[in-house]
Amino acid sequence: MDDRDLLSISRRKFLIVGAVTATALALPPFISAQASAANAARPIKSKLSLWVNGEQQDLDLDIRTTLLDALRENLQLTGTKKGCDHGQCGACTVIADGQRVNSCLTLAVMHEGSKITTIEGLGSPEKLHPMQAAFIKHDGYQCGYCTPGQICSAVAVLGEIRDGIPSHASPSLTEQPKLIASEFQERMSGNICRCGAYSNIIEAITEVAETSA
């Protein structure tokens, strides 16, 4: 056996050893990745209690469940709409502890013990909330898809102004904001109406603001 044969054997051994070593090093991360994927597929549940439209609701939910999905899928309160599901259209607006929130952007487990008001909790066909009645009177909707979020947001907007919370339209950060159209327009800008019923919506909010002042 000459030097060339020895060199050839050495190369073969080197390639075999290298392949075996690479495989051994690659297996642990691969196995770890499989284990992580399996664990991620297992839902982690949590029990929580909410007060929704004046009634206590005890739920056992996947911790990833949004407030929107909890309302629609678990409590069948489908008045709250899933629009963009990214917090950009406002169709899913509800009132949580007196403040309006995009329910698609907040997890249900974050609202343990909270008081949630949806469009169903504001009024009924037999006894409408003043804001609901004003929207009907002023044609503050067309297709109606955004209307539940618009109404919940409008109710909370009047509360914000009366609580002295300024907006970008407020001329002063220390003086009481006024119940005027420019304030309503600015504060309602997060609620999109694809039909374009904005002027009628502002008229409805204005009427409620004047009659409840």
Coordinates of C-alpha atoms in Angstrom, one line a residue:
M1 CA 0.0 0.0 0.0
D2 CA 1.6 3.3 -1.1
D3 CA 1.1 6.8 0.3
R4 CA -1.7 7.5 -2.1
D5 CA -3.8 4.6 -0.7
L6 CA -3.2 5.8 2.9
L7 CA -4.3 9.3 1.9
S8 CA -7.5 7.9 0.3
I9 CA -8.4 5.9 3.4
S10 CA -7.8 9.0 5.6
R11 CA -10.1 11.0 3.5
R12 CA -12.8 8.4 3.6
K13 CA -12.6 8.2 7.4
F14 CA -12.6 12.0 7.7
L15 CA -15.8 12.3 5.6
I16 CA -17.5 9.5 7.6
V17 CA -16.5 10.8 11.0
G18 CA -17.6 14.3 9.9
A19 CA -21.0 13.2 8.7
V20 CA -21.7 11.2 11.9
T21 CA -20.6 14.2 14.0
A22 CA -22.8 16.7 12.1
T23 CA -25.8 14.4 12.5
A24 CA -25.2 14.0 16.2
L25 CA -25.0 17.7 16.7
A26 CA -28.1 18.4 14.6
L27 CA -30.4 16.0 16.4
P28 CA -30.8 17.7 19.8
P29 CA -32.1 21.0 18.3
F30 CA -34.3 19.1 15.9
I31 CA -35.8 17.1 18.8
S32 CA -36.1 20.2 20.9
A33 CA -37.9 22.0 18.0
Q34 CA -40.4 19.1 17.8
A35 CA -41.0 19.2 21.5
S36 CA -41.6 22.9 21.5
A37 CA -44.1 22.6 18.6
A38 CA -45.9 19.8 20.5
N39 CA -46.1 22.0 23.7
A40 CA -47.3 25.0 21.7
A41 CA -50.1 23.0 20.3
R42 CA -51.4 22.3 23.8
P43 CA -53.8 25.0 24.9
I44 CA -53.2 26.6 28.3
K45 CA -56.5 27.4 30.0
S46 CA -57.4 29.8 32.7
K47 CA -60.6 30.3 34.7
L48 CA -61.9 33.9 34.9
S49 CA -65.0 35.7 35.9
L50 CA -66.4 38.7 34.1
W51 CA -69.5 40.9 34.6
V52 CA -71.0 41.2 31.1
N53 CA -74.0 43.4 30.7
G54 CA -74.7 43.2 34.4
E55 CA -74.4 39.4 34.7
Q56 CA -71.5 37.4 36.1
Q57 CA -70.0 35.0 33.5
D58 CA -67.6 32.3 34.6
L59 CA -65.4 31.1 31.8
D60 CA -62.6 28.5 31.2
L61 CA -60.6 29.8 28.3
D62 CA -57.4 29.3 26.4
I63 CA -55.3 32.2 27.7
R64 CA -54.8 33.4 24.1
T65 CA -58.5 34.1 23.6
T66 CA -59.3 37.7 22.9
L67 CA -62.1 39.5 24.7
L68 CA -63.8 39.7 21.3
D69 CA -63.8 36.0 20.7
A70 CA -64.8 35.3 24.3
L71 CA -67.9 37.5 23.8
R72 CA -68.8 36.2 20.4
E73 CA -67.8 32.5 20.6
N74 CA -68.2 31.7 24.3
L75 CA -71.1 34.0 25.3
Q76 CA -72.8 34.3 21.9
L77 CA -73.0 38.0 22.1
T78 CA -72.5 38.5 18.4
G79 CA -73.6 42.2 18.4
T80 CA -69.9 43.0 18.8
K81 CA -68.4 42.7 15.3
K82 CA -65.1 41.3 14.1
G83 CA -64.0 43.7 11.4
C84 CA -60.3 44.0 10.7
D85 CA -59.2 42.0 13.8
H86 CA -56.2 44.3 14.0
G87 CA -57.6 47.2 16.1
Q88 CA -57.9 49.5 13.1
C89 CA -61.6 49.7 12.3
G90 CA -63.3 50.0 15.8
A91 CA -66.2 47.6 14.9
C92 CA -65.3 45.5 18.0
T93 CA -65.5 48.4 20.4
V94 CA -67.0 47.6 23.8
I95 CA -67.0 49.4 27.2
A96 CA -64.7 47.9 29.8
D97 CA -65.0 49.4 33.3
G98 CA -66.3 52.6 31.8
Q99 CA -63.6 52.9 29.1
R100 CA -64.0 52.0 25.4
V101 CA -61.6 49.3 24.2
N102 CA -61.0 47.4 20.9
S103 CA -61.9 44.0 22.1
C104 CA -59.9 42.3 19.4
L105 CA -56.7 43.7 20.9
T106 CA -57.1 42.7 24.5
L107 CA -57.1 39.2 26.0
A108 CA -60.1 38.1 28.0
V109 CA -57.8 37.0 30.9
M110 CA -56.7 40.6 31.3
H111 CA -60.3 41.5 32.3
E112 CA -60.7 39.3 35.4
G113 CA -63.5 40.9 37.4
S114 CA -64.1 43.7 34.9
K115 CA -67.5 45.1 34.0
I116 CA -68.0 44.8 30.3
T117 CA -70.8 46.5 28.4
T118 CA -71.6 45.4 24.8
I119 CA -74.3 46.7 22.4
E120 CA -76.7 44.2 23.8
G121 CA -76.2 45.6 27.3
L122 CA -76.9 49.2 26.3
G123 CA -80.5 48.7 25.4
S124 CA -83.1 46.4 23.9
P125 CA -85.6 46.7 21.1
E126 CA -88.2 47.4 23.7
K127 CA -86.2 50.0 25.6
L128 CA -83.5 51.6 23.4
H129 CA -80.5 53.5 24.9
P130 CA -80.8 57.2 23.9
M131 CA -77.7 56.8 21.6
Q132 CA -79.3 53.8 19.8
A133 CA -82.5 55.8 19.3
A134 CA -80.6 58.8 18.0
F135 CA -78.7 56.7 15.5
I136 CA -82.0 55.4 14.2
K137 CA -83.5 58.9 14.1
H138 CA -80.6 60.4 12.2
D139 CA -79.8 57.4 10.0
G140 CA -76.4 57.0 11.6
Y141 CA -75.8 53.8 9.7
Q142 CA -76.2 52.1 6.3
C143 CA -75.0 48.5 6.2
G144 CA -75.0 48.5 10.1
Y145 CA -71.8 46.4 10.5
C146 CA -69.9 49.1 12.3
T147 CA -72.9 50.4 14.2
P148 CA -72.5 48.5 17.5
G149 CA -68.9 49.7 17.8
Q150 CA -69.9 53.2 16.8
I151 CA -72.6 53.4 19.4
C152 CA -70.5 51.9 22.2
S153 CA -67.7 54.3 21.4
A154 CA -70.1 57.3 21.2
V155 CA -71.5 56.5 24.7
A156 CA -68.0 56.4 26.1
V157 CA -67.0 59.5 24.3
L158 CA -69.6 61.6 26.1
G159 CA -68.4 60.1 29.3
E160 CA -64.8 61.0 28.5
I161 CA -65.7 64.6 27.8
R162 CA -67.8 64.9 31.0
D163 CA -64.8 63.5 33.0
G164 CA -62.6 66.3 31.6
I165 CA -60.4 64.0 29.5
P166 CA -58.9 66.2 26.7
S167 CA -58.4 65.1 23.1
H168 CA -56.2 66.4 20.3
A169 CA -59.1 68.7 19.3
S170 CA -59.3 70.3 22.8
P171 CA -57.8 73.8 22.9
S172 CA -56.6 73.3 26.5
L173 CA -55.3 70.4 28.5
T174 CA -56.5 71.8 31.7
E175 CA -60.0 73.3 30.9
Q176 CA -63.1 71.2 30.6
P177 CA -63.6 69.9 27.0
K178 CA -66.8 71.0 25.3
L179 CA -69.6 68.8 23.9
I180 CA -69.1 70.1 20.3
A181 CA -68.8 68.4 16.9
S182 CA -65.0 68.9 16.6
E183 CA -64.5 66.9 19.8
F184 CA -66.9 64.2 18.6
Q185 CA -65.2 63.9 15.3
E186 CA -61.7 63.6 16.8
R187 CA -62.7 61.1 19.4
M188 CA -64.7 59.0 17.0
S189 CA -61.9 58.9 14.4
G190 CA -61.0 55.3 15.5
N191 CA -64.4 54.0 14.4
I192 CA -64.5 53.5 10.6
C193 CA -67.7 53.6 8.7
R194 CA -67.1 52.2 5.2
C195 CA -70.5 53.5 4.1
G196 CA -69.6 57.1 5.0
A197 CA -72.4 58.0 7.4
Y198 CA -70.2 60.2 9.5
S199 CA -72.2 63.4 9.4
N200 CA -75.3 61.5 10.5
I201 CA -73.3 59.9 13.3
I202 CA -72.1 63.3 14.6
E203 CA -75.7 64.6 14.5
A204 CA -76.9 61.6 16.6
I205 CA -74.1 62.1 19.2
T206 CA -74.8 65.9 19.3
E207 CA -78.5 65.3 20.0
V208 CA -77.8 62.9 22.9
A209 CA -75.1 65.3 24.3
E210 CA -77.6 68.2 24.2
T211 CA -80.5 66.3 25.7
S212 CA -78.5 64.7 28.5
A213 CA -76.4 67.8 29.4

